[in-house]
Coordinates of C-alpha atoms in Angstrom, one line a residue:
V1 CA 5.8 6.4 -13.1
A2 CA 7.8 7.9 -15.9
T3 CA 5.2 10.7 -16.2
G4 CA 4.2 10.9 -12.5
T5 CA 0.5 10.5 -13.4
L6 CA -2.1 8.2 -11.8
W7 CA -1.6 4.5 -12.4
M8 CA -4.8 3.3 -14.2
G9 CA -6.4 6.6 -13.4
R10 CA -6.6 5.6 -9.7
F11 CA -3.3 5.3 -7.8
P12 CA -0.8 8.1 -7.3
T13 CA 2.8 7.7 -8.5
K14 CA 6.0 9.5 -7.8
R15 CA 7.7 10.5 -11.0
G16 CA 11.0 8.8 -11.9
P17 CA 12.8 7.0 -14.7
S18 CA 11.2 3.7 -15.6
A19 CA 12.2 0.7 -17.7
L20 CA 10.4 -2.3 -19.2
I21 CA 12.5 -5.5 -19.7
D22 CA 10.6 -7.5 -22.2
F23 CA 11.2 -11.3 -22.6
E24 CA 7.8 -12.0 -24.1
S25 CA 6.3 -9.6 -26.7
G26 CA 9.2 -8.4 -28.8
D27 CA 10.3 -4.9 -29.7
Y28 CA 7.5 -4.1 -32.2
E29 CA 4.6 -5.2 -29.9
S30 CA 6.0 -3.6 -26.8
R31 CA 6.5 -0.2 -28.6
R32 CA 3.0 -0.5 -30.2
R33 CA 1.4 -1.0 -26.7
M34 CA 3.3 1.9 -25.2
Q35 CA 2.4 4.2 -28.1
R36 CA -1.3 3.2 -27.9
D37 CA -1.3 3.9 -24.1
A38 CA 0.4 7.3 -24.6
A39 CA -2.0 8.2 -27.4
G40 CA -5.0 7.2 -25.3
R41 CA -3.9 9.5 -22.5
G42 CA -2.9 12.4 -24.7
L43 CA 0.8 12.1 -24.0
Q44 CA 3.5 13.2 -26.5
T45 CA 6.1 10.6 -27.5
P46 CA 8.9 9.8 -26.9
I47 CA 8.3 10.0 -23.2
D48 CA 11.3 11.3 -21.2
G49 CA 12.5 8.8 -18.7
L50 CA 10.8 5.7 -20.3
S51 CA 13.1 3.0 -21.5
L52 CA 12.6 -0.4 -23.2
V53 CA 15.0 -3.4 -23.2
S54 CA 13.5 -6.0 -25.5
M55 CA 14.6 -9.7 -25.7
P56 CA 17.9 -9.2 -23.9
E57 CA 20.8 -11.6 -24.6
W58 CA 20.9 -12.7 -20.9
N59 CA 18.1 -14.1 -18.8
L60 CA 17.2 -14.6 -15.2
A61 CA 19.2 -17.7 -14.9
D62 CA 22.4 -15.9 -15.9
D63 CA 24.7 -14.0 -13.6
R64 CA 25.4 -11.5 -16.3
F65 CA 21.7 -10.4 -16.3
F66 CA 22.0 -9.3 -12.7
Q67 CA 25.3 -7.7 -13.2
A68 CA 23.8 -5.6 -16.0
L69 CA 20.6 -5.0 -14.0
R70 CA 22.2 -3.4 -11.0
P71 CA 23.4 -0.2 -12.7
L72 CA 20.0 0.1 -14.4
A73 CA 18.3 -0.1 -11.0
E74 CA 20.7 2.5 -9.6
T75 CA 19.3 5.0 -12.1
H76 CA 15.7 4.0 -12.3
A77 CA 12.7 4.3 -9.9
L78 CA 10.8 1.4 -11.4
I79 CA 11.8 -1.7 -13.5
S80 CA 9.1 -4.1 -14.8
I81 CA 10.0 -7.5 -16.1
D82 CA 7.7 -9.3 -18.5
S83 CA 7.6 -12.2 -17.7
L84 CA 9.1 -14.4 -15.1
A85 CA 8.5 -17.6 -17.1
A86 CA 9.7 -16.2 -20.4
G87 CA 12.9 -14.9 -18.8
S88 CA 13.6 -18.0 -16.7
G89 CA 16.3 -19.5 -19.0
G90 CA 14.4 -22.8 -19.3
I91 CA 14.1 -23.6 -15.6
D92 CA 10.7 -25.4 -15.0
E93 CA 8.4 -23.1 -12.9
N94 CA 7.6 -26.0 -10.6
D95 CA 11.3 -26.4 -9.7
A96 CA 12.2 -24.6 -6.4
R97 CA 15.2 -23.0 -8.2
F98 CA 12.7 -21.0 -10.3
A99 CA 12.2 -18.6 -7.4
T100 CA 15.9 -18.0 -7.0
S101 CA 15.9 -15.1 -9.4
L102 CA 13.2 -13.3 -7.3
Q103 CA 15.5 -13.5 -4.3
R104 CA 18.3 -11.9 -6.4
L105 CA 16.0 -9.2 -7.6
K106 CA 15.0 -8.4 -4.0
V107 CA 18.6 -7.8 -3.1
I108 CA 19.0 -5.4 -6.0
A109 CA 15.8 -3.6 -5.1
A110 CA 16.7 -3.3 -1.4
T111 CA 20.2 -2.0 -2.1
T112 CA 19.3 0.5 -4.9
G113 CA 15.8 1.7 -3.8
C114 CA 14.4 0.7 -7.2
V115 CA 10.9 -1.0 -7.3
I116 CA 11.0 -4.2 -9.4
V117 CA 7.7 -5.5 -10.7
V118 CA 7.6 -9.0 -12.2
I119 CA 4.7 -10.3 -14.3
H120 CA 3.9 -14.0 -13.8
H121 CA 0.9 -16.2 -14.9
A122 CA -1.7 -17.4 -12.4
R123 CA -3.6 -20.6 -12.3
K124 CA -7.0 -20.3 -13.9
G125 CA -9.2 -22.8 -12.1
D126 CA -9.4 -21.9 -8.4
G127 CA -12.3 -19.6 -8.3
D128 CA -11.8 -15.9 -7.5
G129 CA -9.1 -16.4 -4.9
K130 CA -11.2 -15.4 -1.9
D131 CA -11.6 -18.9 -0.5
S132 CA -8.4 -20.5 -2.0
D133 CA -4.9 -20.6 -0.6
P134 CA -3.3 -17.6 -2.3
R135 CA 0.0 -19.5 -2.6
E136 CA -1.8 -22.0 -4.8
M137 CA -3.0 -19.3 -7.2
V138 CA 0.5 -18.5 -8.4
R139 CA 1.5 -20.9 -11.2
G140 CA 4.5 -23.1 -10.3
T141 CA 6.5 -23.6 -7.1
S142 CA 5.1 -22.0 -3.9
G143 CA 8.6 -20.4 -3.6
I144 CA 7.5 -17.7 -6.1
F145 CA 4.7 -16.5 -3.7
N146 CA 7.0 -16.8 -0.7
A147 CA 9.8 -14.7 -2.4
A148 CA 7.5 -11.8 -3.4
D149 CA 6.9 -8.8 -1.1
V150 CA 3.6 -7.9 -2.8
V151 CA 1.3 -10.1 -5.0
L152 CA -1.5 -8.6 -7.1
Q153 CA -3.7 -11.3 -8.6
L154 CA -5.7 -10.7 -11.8
V155 CA -8.8 -12.8 -12.5
R156 CA -10.3 -12.4 -16.0
R157 CA -14.0 -12.2 -16.3
D158 CA -16.2 -13.2 -19.3
D159 CA -16.3 -9.6 -20.5
D160 CA -12.5 -9.5 -20.6
A161 CA -12.2 -7.1 -17.6
F162 CA -10.1 -8.2 -14.7
V163 CA -10.7 -8.3 -10.9
C164 CA -7.5 -7.5 -9.1
R165 CA -6.9 -8.6 -5.5
Q166 CA -3.9 -8.2 -3.4
T167 CA -3.1 -11.6 -1.9
K168 CA 0.1 -10.7 -0.2
A169 CA 1.3 -7.4 1.5
R170 CA 4.6 -7.8 3.3
G171 CA 4.9 -4.7 5.5
G172 CA 1.2 -4.2 6.0
K173 CA 0.4 -2.1 2.9
A174 CA -2.6 -3.3 1.1
V175 CA -5.4 -2.1 -1.3
E176 CA -9.0 -3.1 -1.6
P177 CA -9.9 -5.2 -4.7
F178 CA -10.6 -3.3 -7.9
V179 CA -11.6 -3.9 -11.5
V180 CA -9.2 -3.3 -14.4
R181 CA -10.5 -2.6 -17.9
V182 CA -8.5 -2.1 -21.1
Q183 CA -10.5 0.3 -23.4
D184 CA -9.9 1.5 -26.9
V185 CA -10.7 5.2 -27.0
S186 CA -9.8 5.8 -30.6
D187 CA -8.3 4.0 -33.6
Y188 CA -4.8 4.7 -32.2
G189 CA -5.3 5.0 -28.4
T190 CA -6.0 2.7 -25.5
I191 CA -6.4 3.4 -21.8
V192 CA -6.2 1.1 -18.8
V193 CA -8.5 2.1 -16.0
A194 CA -9.4 0.9 -12.5
S195 CA -12.7 1.1 -10.7
D196 CA -14.4 -0.2 -7.6
V197 CA -15.6 -3.8 -7.4
T198 CA -19.4 -4.1 -7.4
P199 CA -21.6 -7.0 -6.5
V200 CA -22.1 -7.6 -10.3
D201 CA -18.3 -7.9 -10.7
E202 CA -18.2 -10.6 -8.0
V203 CA -20.9 -12.5 -9.7
E204 CA -19.1 -12.3 -13.1
V205 CA -15.9 -13.7 -11.5
D206 CA -17.8 -16.5 -9.9
K207 CA -19.4 -17.4 -13.2
A208 CA -16.1 -17.4 -15.0
A209 CA -14.6 -19.6 -12.3
D210 CA -17.5 -22.0 -12.5
K211 CA -17.3 -22.3 -16.2
F212 CA -13.6 -23.1 -16.0
A213 CA -14.1 -25.8 -13.3
E214 CA -16.9 -27.3 -15.4
T215 CA -14.6 -27.4 -18.5
K216 CA -11.9 -29.2 -16.4
A217 CA -14.5 -31.8 -15.2
K218 CA -15.6 -32.4 -18.8
I219 CA -12.0 -33.1 -19.9
V220 CA -11.5 -35.5 -17.0
R221 CA -14.7 -37.4 -17.9
L222 CA -13.7 -37.5 -21.6
L223 CA -10.3 -39.0 -20.9
A224 CA -11.8 -41.5 -18.5
H225 CA -13.6 -43.1 -21.4
E226 CA -11.6 -42.2 -24.5
K227 CA -8.0 -43.2 -24.9
D228 CA -7.2 -41.8 -28.4
V229 CA -7.2 -38.0 -27.7
R230 CA -3.8 -36.7 -29.0
S231 CA -4.0 -32.9 -28.7
G232 CA -5.6 -29.9 -26.9
T233 CA -7.4 -29.1 -30.2
E234 CA -8.9 -32.6 -30.2
V235 CA -10.0 -32.2 -26.6
R236 CA -11.8 -29.0 -27.5
R237 CA -13.5 -30.7 -30.5
R238 CA -14.9 -33.4 -28.3
V239 CA -16.0 -31.4 -25.3
G240 CA -17.0 -28.3 -27.2
G241 CA -17.1 -24.8 -25.7
N242 CA -14.7 -21.8 -25.9
K243 CA -11.4 -22.9 -27.4
K244 CA -9.2 -20.6 -25.2
I245 CA -10.9 -21.9 -22.0
V246 CA -10.5 -25.5 -23.0
L247 CA -6.8 -25.1 -23.9
E248 CA -6.2 -23.3 -20.6
A249 CA -8.0 -26.1 -18.8
V250 CA -5.9 -28.8 -20.5
K251 CA -2.7 -26.9 -19.6
E252 CA -3.7 -26.5 -15.9
L253 CA -4.7 -30.2 -15.6
E254 CA -1.3 -31.1 -17.0
E255 CA 0.5 -28.7 -14.6
R256 CA -1.3 -30.2 -11.6
G257 CA -0.5 -33.8 -12.7
T258 CA -4.2 -34.7 -13.2
I259 CA -3.6 -35.7 -16.9
Q260 CA -0.5 -36.4 -18.9
K261 CA 0.7 -37.4 -22.3
H262 CA 1.3 -41.2 -22.5
E263 CA 2.4 -42.8 -25.7
G264 CA 1.2 -39.8 -27.7
N265 CA -2.3 -39.6 -26.1
Y266 CA -3.7 -37.7 -23.2
R267 CA -4.5 -40.0 -20.3
L268 CA -5.5 -39.6 -16.7
S269 CA -2.4 -39.8 -14.6
S270 CA -4.0 -42.2 -12.2
E271 CA -4.5 -44.7 -15.0
V272 CA -1.0 -44.4 -16.3
S273 CA 0.6 -44.8 -12.9
S274 CA -1.6 -47.8 -12.1

């Protein structure tokens, strides 16, 4: 948006001042990514109209954050916030109050004309989203999905590309699914590009979802028989497989209340409650 060029080489943008509010990566990493993206697309830095606010003093649970955000929104066309969870001020994402900040952001967007994009993590284990309730794909309270005007859901494939589907379009505007790839084009440059979804892409998403579901099932079977598993790393050692997938599966099983820590060990919640 700051340069008025195609987003991911696919979607037209209208040029205007843009800002990233970073709660997650830190100043160095945010600048590194911006510089790699600029270099990958042959853009000269610094880019006029592009701003970065990294690790602000106030968060999305603080009135002062919104007081400071409004004048920024009045002078910017786009503000991106990374991420909702990191900037939440410690409110649990399953708490209905977690979505309150989105409602406050909507008021600022509506009254200033600034588009506000918020990054939030999705659940990993519900397939590709085609046959699932889209409200269940957003991690945390369903109030997050309800508060958003537009939801774009990214599902990672085994080859580290993503399939993006729009699962909510308030006002009727929607796009067909597309594939997103992050590609290094030189030692210093990276580009993010979008392309059409192919039948092969659909198969890859299904394979990744099946692998994740299988990993969760293995963890449940493990904890049904062994009562001395103390960490995610120990779970991975016993069930095998990709470390990242196993740790994500453990996290999701905890979030959904299938497993929990009890007296220092992971246990099935049904056993603890009984």
